[in-house]
Short mmCIF file of C-alpha atoms in Angstrom, two decimals:
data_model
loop_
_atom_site.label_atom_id
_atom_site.label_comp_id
_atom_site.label_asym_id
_atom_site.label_seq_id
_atom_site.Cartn_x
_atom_site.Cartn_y
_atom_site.Cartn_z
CA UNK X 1 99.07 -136.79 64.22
CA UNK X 2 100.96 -135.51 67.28
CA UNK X 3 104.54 -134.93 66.93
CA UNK X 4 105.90 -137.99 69.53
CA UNK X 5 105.17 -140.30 66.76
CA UNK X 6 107.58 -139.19 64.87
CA UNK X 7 110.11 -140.44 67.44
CA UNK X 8 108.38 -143.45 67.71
CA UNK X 9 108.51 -144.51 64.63
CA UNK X 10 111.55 -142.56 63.25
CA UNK X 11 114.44 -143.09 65.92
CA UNK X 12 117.05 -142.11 63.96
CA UNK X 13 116.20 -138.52 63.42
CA UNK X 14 118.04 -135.62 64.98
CA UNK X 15 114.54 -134.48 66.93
CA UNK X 16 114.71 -131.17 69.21
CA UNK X 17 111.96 -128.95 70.60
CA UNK X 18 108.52 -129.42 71.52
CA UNK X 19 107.31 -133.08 70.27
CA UNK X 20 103.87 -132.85 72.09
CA UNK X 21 102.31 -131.15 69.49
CA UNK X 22 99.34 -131.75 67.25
CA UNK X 23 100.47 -132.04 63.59
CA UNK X 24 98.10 -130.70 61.12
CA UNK X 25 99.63 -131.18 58.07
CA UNK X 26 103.30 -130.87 56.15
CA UNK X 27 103.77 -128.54 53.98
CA UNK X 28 107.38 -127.11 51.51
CA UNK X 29 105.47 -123.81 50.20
CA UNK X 30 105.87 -121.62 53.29
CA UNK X 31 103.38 -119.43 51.56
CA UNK X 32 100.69 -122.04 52.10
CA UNK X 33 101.79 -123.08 55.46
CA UNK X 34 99.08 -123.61 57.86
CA UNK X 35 98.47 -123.35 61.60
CA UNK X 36 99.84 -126.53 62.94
CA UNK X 37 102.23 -127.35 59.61
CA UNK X 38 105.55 -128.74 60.40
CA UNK X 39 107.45 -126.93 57.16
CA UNK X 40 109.84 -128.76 55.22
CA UNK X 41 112.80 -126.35 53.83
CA UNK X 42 114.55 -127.96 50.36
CA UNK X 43 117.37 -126.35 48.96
CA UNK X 44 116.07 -126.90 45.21
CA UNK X 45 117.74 -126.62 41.84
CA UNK X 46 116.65 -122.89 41.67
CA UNK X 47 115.51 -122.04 44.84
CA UNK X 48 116.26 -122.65 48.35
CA UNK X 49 113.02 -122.59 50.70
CA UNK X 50 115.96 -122.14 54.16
CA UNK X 51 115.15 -118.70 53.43
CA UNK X 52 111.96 -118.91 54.06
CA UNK X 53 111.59 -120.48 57.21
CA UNK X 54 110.96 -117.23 59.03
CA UNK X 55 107.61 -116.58 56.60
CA UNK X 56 106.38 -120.19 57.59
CA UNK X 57 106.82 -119.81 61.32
CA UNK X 58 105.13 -116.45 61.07
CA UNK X 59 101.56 -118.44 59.78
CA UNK X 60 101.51 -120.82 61.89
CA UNK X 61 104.35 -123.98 61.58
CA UNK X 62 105.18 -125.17 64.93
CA UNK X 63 108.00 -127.01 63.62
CA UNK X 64 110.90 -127.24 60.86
CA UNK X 65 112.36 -129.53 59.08
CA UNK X 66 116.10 -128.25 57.92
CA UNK X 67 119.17 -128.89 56.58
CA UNK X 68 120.72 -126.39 58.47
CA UNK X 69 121.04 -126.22 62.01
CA UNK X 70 119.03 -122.83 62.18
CA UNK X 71 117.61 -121.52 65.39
CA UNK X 72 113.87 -121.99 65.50
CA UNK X 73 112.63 -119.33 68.35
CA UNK X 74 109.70 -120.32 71.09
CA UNK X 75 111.09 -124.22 71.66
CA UNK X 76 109.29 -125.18 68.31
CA UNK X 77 110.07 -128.53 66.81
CA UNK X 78 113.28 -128.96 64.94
CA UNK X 79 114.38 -131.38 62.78
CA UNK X 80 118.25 -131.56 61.31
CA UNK X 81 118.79 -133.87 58.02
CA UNK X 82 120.98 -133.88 55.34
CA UNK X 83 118.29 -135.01 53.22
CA UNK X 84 114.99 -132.85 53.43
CA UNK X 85 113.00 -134.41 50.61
CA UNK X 86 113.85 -138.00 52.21
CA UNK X 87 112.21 -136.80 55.70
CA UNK X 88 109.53 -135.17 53.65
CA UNK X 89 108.52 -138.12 52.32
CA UNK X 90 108.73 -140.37 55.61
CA UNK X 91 106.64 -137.79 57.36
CA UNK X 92 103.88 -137.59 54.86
CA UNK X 93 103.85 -141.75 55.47
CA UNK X 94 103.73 -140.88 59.00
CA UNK X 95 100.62 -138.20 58.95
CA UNK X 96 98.54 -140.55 56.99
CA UNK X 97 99.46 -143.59 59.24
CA UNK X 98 101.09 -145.55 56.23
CA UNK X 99 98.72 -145.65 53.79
CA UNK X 100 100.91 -147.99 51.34
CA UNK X 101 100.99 -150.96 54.02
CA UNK X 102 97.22 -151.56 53.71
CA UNK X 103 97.05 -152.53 50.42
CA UNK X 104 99.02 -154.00 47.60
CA UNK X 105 100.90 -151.17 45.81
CA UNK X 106 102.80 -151.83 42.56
CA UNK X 107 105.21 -149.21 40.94
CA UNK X 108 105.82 -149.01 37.14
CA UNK X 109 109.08 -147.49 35.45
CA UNK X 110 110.18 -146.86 32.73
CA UNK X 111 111.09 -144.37 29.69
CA UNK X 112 107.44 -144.89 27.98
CA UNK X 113 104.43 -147.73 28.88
CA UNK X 114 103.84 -146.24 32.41
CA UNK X 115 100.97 -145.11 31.88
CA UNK X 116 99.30 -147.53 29.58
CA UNK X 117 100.47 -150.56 31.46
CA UNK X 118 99.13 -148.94 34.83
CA UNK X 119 96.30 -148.24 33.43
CA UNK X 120 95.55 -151.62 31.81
CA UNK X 121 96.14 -153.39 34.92
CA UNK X 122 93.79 -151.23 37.12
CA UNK X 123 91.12 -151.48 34.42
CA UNK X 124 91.81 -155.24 34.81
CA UNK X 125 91.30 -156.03 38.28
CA UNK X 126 88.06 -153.34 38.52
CA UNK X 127 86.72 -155.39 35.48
CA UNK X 128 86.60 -158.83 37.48
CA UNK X 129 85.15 -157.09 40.69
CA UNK X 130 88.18 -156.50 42.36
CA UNK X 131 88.68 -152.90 43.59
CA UNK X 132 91.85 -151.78 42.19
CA UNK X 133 93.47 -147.78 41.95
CA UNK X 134 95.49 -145.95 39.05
CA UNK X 135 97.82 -143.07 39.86
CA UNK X 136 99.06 -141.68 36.96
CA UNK X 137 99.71 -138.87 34.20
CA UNK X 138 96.24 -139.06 32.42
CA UNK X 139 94.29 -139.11 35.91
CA UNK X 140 93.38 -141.08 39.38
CA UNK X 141 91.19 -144.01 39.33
CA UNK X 142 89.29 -144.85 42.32
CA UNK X 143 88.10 -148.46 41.82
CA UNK X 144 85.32 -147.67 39.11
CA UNK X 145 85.42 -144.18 39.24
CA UNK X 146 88.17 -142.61 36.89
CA UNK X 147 88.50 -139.09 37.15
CA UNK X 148 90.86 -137.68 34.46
CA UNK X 149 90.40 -134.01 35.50
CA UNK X 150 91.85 -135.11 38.98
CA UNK X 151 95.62 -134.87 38.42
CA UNK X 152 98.35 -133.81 38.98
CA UNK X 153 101.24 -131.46 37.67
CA UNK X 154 104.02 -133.78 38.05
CA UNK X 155 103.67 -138.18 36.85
CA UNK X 156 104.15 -139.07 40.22
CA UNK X 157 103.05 -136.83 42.87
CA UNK X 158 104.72 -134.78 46.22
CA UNK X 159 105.08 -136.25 48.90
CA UNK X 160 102.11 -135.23 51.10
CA UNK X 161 99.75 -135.13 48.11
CA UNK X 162 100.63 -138.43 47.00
CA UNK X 163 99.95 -140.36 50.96
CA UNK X 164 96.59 -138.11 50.88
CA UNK X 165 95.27 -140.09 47.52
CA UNK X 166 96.89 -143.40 49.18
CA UNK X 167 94.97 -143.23 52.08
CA UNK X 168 91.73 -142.32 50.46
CA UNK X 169 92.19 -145.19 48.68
CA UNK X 170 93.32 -147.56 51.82
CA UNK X 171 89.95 -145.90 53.07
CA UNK X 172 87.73 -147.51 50.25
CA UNK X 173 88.97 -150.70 50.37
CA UNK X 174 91.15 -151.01 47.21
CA UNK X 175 93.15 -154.08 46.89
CA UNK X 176 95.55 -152.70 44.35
CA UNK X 177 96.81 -149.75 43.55
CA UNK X 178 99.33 -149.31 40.17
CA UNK X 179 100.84 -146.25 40.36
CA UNK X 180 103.55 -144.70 37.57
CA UNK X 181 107.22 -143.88 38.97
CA UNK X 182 109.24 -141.09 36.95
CA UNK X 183 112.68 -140.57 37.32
CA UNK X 184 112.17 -137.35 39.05
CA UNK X 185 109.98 -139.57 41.79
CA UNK X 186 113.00 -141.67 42.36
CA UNK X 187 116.14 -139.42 42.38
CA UNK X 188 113.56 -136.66 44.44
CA UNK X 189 112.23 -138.69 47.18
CA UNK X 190 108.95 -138.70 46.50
CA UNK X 191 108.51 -142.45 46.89
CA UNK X 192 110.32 -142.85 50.17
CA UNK X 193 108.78 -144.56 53.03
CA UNK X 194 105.92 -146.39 50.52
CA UNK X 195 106.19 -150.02 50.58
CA UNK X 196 106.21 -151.72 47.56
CA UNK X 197 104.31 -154.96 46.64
CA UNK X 198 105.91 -155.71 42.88
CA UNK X 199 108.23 -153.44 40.77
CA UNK X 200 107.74 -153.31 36.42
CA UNK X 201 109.95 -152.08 34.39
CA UNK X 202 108.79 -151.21 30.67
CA UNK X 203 111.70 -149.61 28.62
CA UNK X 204 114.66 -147.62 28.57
CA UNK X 205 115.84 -144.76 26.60
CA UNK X 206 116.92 -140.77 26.76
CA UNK X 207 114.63 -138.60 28.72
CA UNK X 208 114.85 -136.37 31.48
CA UNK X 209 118.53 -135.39 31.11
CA UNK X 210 117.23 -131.97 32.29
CA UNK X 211 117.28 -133.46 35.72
CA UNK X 212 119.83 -136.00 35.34
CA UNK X 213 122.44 -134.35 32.92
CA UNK X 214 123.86 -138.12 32.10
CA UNK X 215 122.12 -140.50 30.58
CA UNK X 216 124.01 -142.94 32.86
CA UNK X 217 122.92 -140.85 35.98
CA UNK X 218 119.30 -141.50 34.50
CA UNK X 219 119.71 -145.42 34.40
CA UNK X 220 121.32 -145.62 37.70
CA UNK X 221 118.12 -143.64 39.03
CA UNK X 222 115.88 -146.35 37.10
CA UNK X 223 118.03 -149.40 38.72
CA UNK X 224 117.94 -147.94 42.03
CA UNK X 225 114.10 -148.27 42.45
CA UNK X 226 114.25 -151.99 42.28
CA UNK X 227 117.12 -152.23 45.12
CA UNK X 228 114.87 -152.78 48.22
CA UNK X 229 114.38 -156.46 47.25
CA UNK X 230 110.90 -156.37 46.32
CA UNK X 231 109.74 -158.90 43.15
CA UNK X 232 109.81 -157.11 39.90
CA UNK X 233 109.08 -158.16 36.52
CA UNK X 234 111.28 -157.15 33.62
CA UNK X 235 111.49 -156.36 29.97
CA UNK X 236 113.38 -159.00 28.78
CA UNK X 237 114.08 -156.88 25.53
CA UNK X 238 115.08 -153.64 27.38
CA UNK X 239 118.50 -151.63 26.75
CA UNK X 240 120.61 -152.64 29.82
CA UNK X 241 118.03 -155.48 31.10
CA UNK X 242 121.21 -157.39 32.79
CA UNK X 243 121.73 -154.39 35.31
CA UNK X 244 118.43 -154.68 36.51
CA UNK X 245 118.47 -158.32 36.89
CA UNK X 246 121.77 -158.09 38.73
CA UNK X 247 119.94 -155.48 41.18
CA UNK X 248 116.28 -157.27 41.03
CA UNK X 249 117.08 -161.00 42.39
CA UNK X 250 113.48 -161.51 42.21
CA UNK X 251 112.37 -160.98 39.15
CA UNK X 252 110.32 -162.48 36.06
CA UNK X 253 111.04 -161.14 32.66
CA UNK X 254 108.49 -160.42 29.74
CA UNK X 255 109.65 -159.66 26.04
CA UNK X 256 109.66 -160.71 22.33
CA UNK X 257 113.11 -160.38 21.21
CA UNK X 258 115.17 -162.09 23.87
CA UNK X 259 113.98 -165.51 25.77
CA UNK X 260 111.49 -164.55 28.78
CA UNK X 261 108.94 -166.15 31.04
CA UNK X 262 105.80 -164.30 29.46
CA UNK X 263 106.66 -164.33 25.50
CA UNK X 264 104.71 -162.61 22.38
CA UNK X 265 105.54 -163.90 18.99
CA UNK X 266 103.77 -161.68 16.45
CA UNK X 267 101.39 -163.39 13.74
CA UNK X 268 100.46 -160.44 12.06
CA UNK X 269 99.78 -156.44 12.45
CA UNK X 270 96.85 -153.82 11.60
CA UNK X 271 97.36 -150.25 12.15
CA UNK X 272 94.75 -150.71 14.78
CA UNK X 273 95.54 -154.56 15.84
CA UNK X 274 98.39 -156.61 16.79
CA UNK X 275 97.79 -160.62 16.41
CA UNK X 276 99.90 -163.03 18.79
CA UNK X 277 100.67 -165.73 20.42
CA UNK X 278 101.35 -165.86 24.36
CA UNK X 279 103.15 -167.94 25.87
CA UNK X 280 103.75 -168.63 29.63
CA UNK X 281 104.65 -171.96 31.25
CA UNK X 282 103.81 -174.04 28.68
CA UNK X 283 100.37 -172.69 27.99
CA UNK X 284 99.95 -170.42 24.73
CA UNK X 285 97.08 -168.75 23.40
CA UNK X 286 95.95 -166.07 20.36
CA UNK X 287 95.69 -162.85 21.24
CA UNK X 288 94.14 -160.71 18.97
CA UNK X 289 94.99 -157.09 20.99
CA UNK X 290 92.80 -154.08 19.44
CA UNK X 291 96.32 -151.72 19.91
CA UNK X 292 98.30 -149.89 17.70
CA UNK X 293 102.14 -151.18 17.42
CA UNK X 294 104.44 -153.45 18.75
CA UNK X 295 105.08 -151.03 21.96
CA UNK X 296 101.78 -151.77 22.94
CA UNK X 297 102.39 -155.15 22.91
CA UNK X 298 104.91 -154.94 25.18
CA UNK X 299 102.86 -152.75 27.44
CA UNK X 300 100.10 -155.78 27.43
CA UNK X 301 102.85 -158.69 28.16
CA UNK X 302 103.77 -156.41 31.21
CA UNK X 303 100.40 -156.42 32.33
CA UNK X 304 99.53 -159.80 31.23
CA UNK X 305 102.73 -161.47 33.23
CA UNK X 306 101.38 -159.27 37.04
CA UNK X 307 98.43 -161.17 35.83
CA UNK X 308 99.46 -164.23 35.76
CA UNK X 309 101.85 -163.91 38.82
CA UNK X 310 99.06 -163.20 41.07
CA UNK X 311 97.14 -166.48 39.79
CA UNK X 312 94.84 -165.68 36.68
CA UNK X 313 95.20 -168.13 34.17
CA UNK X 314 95.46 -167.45 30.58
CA UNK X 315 91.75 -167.54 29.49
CA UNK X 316 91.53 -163.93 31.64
CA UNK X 317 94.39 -162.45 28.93
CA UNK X 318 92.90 -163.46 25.81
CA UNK X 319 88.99 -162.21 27.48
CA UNK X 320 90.61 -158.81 28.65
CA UNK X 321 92.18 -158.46 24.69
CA UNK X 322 88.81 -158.56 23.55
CA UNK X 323 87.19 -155.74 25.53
CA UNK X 324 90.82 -153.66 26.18
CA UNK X 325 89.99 -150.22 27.36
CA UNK X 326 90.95 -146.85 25.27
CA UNK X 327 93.92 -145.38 27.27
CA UNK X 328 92.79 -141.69 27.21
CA UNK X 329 96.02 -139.68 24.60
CA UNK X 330 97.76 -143.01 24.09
CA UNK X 331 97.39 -144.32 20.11
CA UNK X 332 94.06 -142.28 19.92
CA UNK X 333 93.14 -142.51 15.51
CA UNK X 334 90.36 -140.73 13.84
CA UNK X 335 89.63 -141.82 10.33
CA UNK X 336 87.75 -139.77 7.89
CA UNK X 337 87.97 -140.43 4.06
CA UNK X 338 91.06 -142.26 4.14
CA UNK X 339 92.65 -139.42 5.82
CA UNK X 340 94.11 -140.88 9.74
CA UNK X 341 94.97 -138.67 12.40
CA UNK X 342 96.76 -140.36 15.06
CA UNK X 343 96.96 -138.53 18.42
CA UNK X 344 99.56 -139.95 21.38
CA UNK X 345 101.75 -138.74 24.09
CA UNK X 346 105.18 -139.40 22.89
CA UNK X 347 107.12 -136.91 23.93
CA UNK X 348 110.95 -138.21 23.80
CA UNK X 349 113.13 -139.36 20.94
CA UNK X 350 112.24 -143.24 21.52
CA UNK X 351 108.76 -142.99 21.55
CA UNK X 352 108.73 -140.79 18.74
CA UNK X 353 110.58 -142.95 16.66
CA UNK X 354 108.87 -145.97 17.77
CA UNK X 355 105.31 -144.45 16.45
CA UNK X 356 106.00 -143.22 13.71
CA UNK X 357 108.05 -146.19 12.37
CA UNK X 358 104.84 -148.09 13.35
CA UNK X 359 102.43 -145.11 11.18
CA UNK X 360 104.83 -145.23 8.53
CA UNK X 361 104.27 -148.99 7.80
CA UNK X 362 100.61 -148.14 7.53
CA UNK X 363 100.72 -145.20 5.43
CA UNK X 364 100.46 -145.46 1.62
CA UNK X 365 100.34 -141.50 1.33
CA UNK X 366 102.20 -139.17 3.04
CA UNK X 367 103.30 -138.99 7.07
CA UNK X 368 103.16 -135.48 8.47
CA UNK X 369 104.37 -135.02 11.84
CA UNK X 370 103.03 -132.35 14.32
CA UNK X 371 105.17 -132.01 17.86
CA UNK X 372 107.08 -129.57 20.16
CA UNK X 373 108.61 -130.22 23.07
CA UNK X 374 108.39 -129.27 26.61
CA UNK X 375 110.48 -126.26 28.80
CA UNK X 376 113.40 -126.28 29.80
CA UNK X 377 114.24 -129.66 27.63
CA UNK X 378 118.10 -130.41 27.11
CA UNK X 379 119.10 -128.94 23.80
CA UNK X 380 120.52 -132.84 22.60
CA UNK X 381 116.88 -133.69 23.37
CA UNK X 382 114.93 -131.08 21.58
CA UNK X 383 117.39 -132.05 18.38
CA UNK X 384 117.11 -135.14 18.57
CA UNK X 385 113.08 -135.08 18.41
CA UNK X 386 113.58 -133.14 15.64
CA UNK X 387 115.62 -135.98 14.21
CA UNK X 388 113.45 -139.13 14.91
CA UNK X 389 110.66 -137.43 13.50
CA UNK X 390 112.31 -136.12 10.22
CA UNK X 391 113.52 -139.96 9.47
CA UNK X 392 109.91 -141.34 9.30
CA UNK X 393 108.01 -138.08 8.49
CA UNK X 394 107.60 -136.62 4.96
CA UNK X 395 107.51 -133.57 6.51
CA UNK X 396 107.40 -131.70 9.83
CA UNK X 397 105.84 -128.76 11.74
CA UNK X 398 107.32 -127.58 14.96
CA UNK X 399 105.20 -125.90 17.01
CA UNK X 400 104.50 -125.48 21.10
CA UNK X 401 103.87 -127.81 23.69
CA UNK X 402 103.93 -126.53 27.19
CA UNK X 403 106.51 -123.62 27.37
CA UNK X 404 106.55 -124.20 31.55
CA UNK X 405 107.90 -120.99 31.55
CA UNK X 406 110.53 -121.14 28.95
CA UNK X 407 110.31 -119.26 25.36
CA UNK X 408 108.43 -120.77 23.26
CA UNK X 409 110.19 -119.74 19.91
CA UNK X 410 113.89 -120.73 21.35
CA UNK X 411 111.73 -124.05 21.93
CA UNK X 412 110.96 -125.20 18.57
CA UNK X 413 114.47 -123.75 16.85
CA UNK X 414 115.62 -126.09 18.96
CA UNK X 415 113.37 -129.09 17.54
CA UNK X 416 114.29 -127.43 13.74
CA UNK X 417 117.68 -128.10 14.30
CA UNK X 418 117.31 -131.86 14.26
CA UNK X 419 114.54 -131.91 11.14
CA UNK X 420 116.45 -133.46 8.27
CA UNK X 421 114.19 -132.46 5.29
CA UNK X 422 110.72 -130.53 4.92
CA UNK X 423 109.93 -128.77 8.12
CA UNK X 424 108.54 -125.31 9.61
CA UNK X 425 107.33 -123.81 12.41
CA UNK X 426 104.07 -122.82 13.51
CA UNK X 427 104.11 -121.77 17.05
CA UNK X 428 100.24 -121.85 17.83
CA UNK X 429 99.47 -125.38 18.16
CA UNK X 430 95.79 -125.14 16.94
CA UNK X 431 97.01 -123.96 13.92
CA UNK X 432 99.88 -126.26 13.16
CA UNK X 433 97.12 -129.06 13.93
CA UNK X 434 95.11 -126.84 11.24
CA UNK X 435 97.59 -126.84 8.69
CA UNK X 436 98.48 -130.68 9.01
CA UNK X 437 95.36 -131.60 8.87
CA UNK X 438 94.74 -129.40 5.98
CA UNK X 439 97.64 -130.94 3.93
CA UNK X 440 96.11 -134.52 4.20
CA UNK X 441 95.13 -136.54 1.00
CA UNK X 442 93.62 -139.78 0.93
CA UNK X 443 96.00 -142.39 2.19
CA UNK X 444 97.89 -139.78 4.52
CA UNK X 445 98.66 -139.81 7.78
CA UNK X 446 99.16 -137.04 10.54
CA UNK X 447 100.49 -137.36 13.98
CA UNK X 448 99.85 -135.42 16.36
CA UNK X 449 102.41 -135.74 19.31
CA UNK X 450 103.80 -134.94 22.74
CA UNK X 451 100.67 -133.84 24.88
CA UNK X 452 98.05 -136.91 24.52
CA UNK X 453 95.76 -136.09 26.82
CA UNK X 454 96.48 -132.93 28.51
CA UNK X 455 94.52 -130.42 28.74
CA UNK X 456 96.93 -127.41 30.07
CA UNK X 457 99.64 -125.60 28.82
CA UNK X 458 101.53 -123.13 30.60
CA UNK X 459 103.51 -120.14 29.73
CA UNK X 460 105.01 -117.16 31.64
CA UNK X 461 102.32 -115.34 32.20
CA UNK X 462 99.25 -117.63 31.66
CA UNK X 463 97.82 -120.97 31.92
CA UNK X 464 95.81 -122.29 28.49
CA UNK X 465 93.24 -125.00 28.35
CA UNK X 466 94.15 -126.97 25.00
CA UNK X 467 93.87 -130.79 23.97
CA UNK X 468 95.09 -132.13 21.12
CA UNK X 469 91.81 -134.60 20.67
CA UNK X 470 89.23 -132.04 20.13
CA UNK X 471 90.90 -130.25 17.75
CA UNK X 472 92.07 -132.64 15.75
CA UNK X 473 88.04 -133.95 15.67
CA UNK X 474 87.19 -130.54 14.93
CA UNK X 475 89.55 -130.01 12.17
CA UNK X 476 89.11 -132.86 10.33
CA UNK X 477 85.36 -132.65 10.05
CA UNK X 478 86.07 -129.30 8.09
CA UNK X 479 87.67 -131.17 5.43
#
């Protein structure tokens, strides 16, 4: 890319310096900067990169982006904002020639059902021959090849990173691409300058105050991603569902609960399958959906209704129930003598509470609950874990997630607090899986929570490989 483009394309930035200059990447860690890097300085919650703008120029950036009007020596590129991560983002666009425009990209928010809704949908569309992408938590899917040790640290990815997988994707000729949008995706830029084909929204609850503080700052993040006029499609049965209507004029709404376009009334439920009927413009069929729980139902009529908007009739639904894909850490059970051990990502008080309400209907024994929570969680969250899983549990063992950092121990006294009832701590998580498992009778249930399918956790002074699968698997075939 050479540096006049970005003139070209983006007028309205306050451009000095050198502009005819090859462009070889863009880059915020000045320690990685390259030859040829224009470096992006972001004043960040706990550290501004201004002060590293020296160390960037030094290896090789021949220009800066800044919101500060610095003096860049040798007549390098300068660029003055009052909004670094937005010009981050519109560059990154920029390098890889707009990726986003080339094919249809759809964006799915929400408190919980990003990922399985994303991922249903792109399993969908590669299923009938149609080349579709997944950007998520769990992994990147390109067309038929899924690839769940390609991810990344954060739901939705940087900037630069994020365009890069984009336009390898625009390059082999996917026609969708469902990617999941966090909170920390909207309210940090990362999403800027991508253009939008359709908008979902799956549910809303607590999470993230960490970033936001106020729950209220967290909706208003949420609302603001379906401003830009773009047709989205709704929970009908979501907390606050008129706000985004008011703010999505183009929308179609899914639910159970309330009146919606795409409706589910429930026949009947299995701890492994969910019979209903759905019903969309006069049409209704049985679907018998091989998922765990009424919040996977939801997370199907999202999917089904972007299936029926872009022309599928209903006979596709009720023939993609039948073969539904295993979404890697989402409602993951292993059965052995009566004993169920039910592995699944939810990590915040609503899906917590939404699970095991679900388990407890299905367990004649006991429900033993295994979670932590991740660093640098509020302190109203980590209690309040503690508090959705003490209602439905029969008892509870605290243990660690991924520290990021933080201290482990100060981690789960936090979760402790909110435990109502029978409940300990034991910090290593292969053992608290041990122990649960260990405590099972015939009828019992254990759930194992919070990580799904991740595979790293990371302290202070050490990354360690862990999933919560394989040792549950391993565990229960001792006993």
């Amino acid at each position: 890319m050479n540096a006049s483009q970005i003139k070209i394309f983006y007028p309205e930035l306050n451009i000095s310096g050198d502009t005819n200059v090859e462009v070889s990447g863009i880059e915020i860690d000045s320690r990685k900067v390259k030859a040829g890097n224009i470096f992006v300085a972001i004043k960040g919650e706990n550290f501004d990169s201004h002060t590293k703008i020296d160390e960037a120029l030094n290896n090789g950036a021949i220009g800066v982006v800044t919101e500060r009007d610095v003096s860049i020596p040798g007549g390098n590129l300068k660029i003055l904002t009052d909004d670094s991560r937005w010009v981050y983002a519109l560059l990154s666009s920029l390098f890889f020639d707009f990726p986003s425009n080339k094919f249809k990209l759809v964006g799915i928010t929400g408190t919980s059902g990003k990922t399985t809704t994303g991922f249903l949908l792109y399993r969908f569309f590669n299923a009938i021959g149609i080349k579709a992408g997944f950007i998520g938590t769990i992994g990147i899917g390109h067309a038929d090849l899924f690839n769940r040790s390609e991810t990344f640290p954060l739901t939705t990815p940087d900037a630069f990173p994020l365009n890069r997988v984009l336009s390898e994707m625009a390059r082999e000729d996917i026609k969708y691409v469902f990617i999941e949008v966090s909170s920390h995706a909207i309210k940090l830029k990362r999403i800027a300058g991508l253009k939008f084909y359709k908008k979902i929204l799956t549910t809303i609850g607590e999470d993230h105050l960490d970033l936001h503080n106020t729950f209220e700052d967290y909706l208003n993040t949420k609302i603001s991603f379906f401003r830009n006029g773009e047709s989205a499609i709704l929970n009908a049965d979501s907390l606050y569902i008129e706000r985004f209507k008011n703010i999505a004029k183009k929308h179609t709404l899914y639910g159970i609960e309330r009146p919606a376009d795409v409706r589910g009334v429930i026949i009947s439920e299995e701890l492994e399958n969910v019979n209903f009927v759905i019903k969309y413009k006069g049409n209704e069929d049985i679907i018998n959906l091989h998922m765990s729980g009424t919040f996977n139902v939801y997370n199907f009529l999202a999917t089904s209704t972007f299936i029926f908007e872009e022309g599928y009739e209903i006979g596709y639904i009720e023939q993609f129930a039948k073969n539904i894909p295993v979404v890697p850490g989402r409602a993951n059970l292993l059965q052995r003598g009566g004993k169920k051990v039910f592995v699944d990502f939810a990590h915040n008080p609503l899906e917590i509470e939404n699970v095991l309400k679900y388990l407890r209907r299905f367990t004649d024994g006991k429900l033993i609950t295994v979670l932590g929570a991740v660093g640098f969680s509020t302190e109203k969250k980590k209690t309040e874990m503690g508090k959705a899983a003490s209602i439905y549990s029969d008892f509870v063992i605290v243990t660690t997630d991924d520290p990021r950092g933080d201290d482990p121990v100060e981690i789960a006294k936090g979760i402790l607090k909110g435990v109502k009832g029978n409940g300990k701590i034991v910090l290593d998580r292969r053992n608290a899986i041990k122990e649960g498992i260990s405590m099972l009778n015939k009828g019992d249930t254990i759930a194992i929570l919070g990580r799904g399918d991740e595979v790293e956790a990371h302290y202070k002074d050490k990354t360690v490989y862990f999933k919560d699968l394989d040792a549950a698997k391993e565990e229960l075939s001792e006993i």
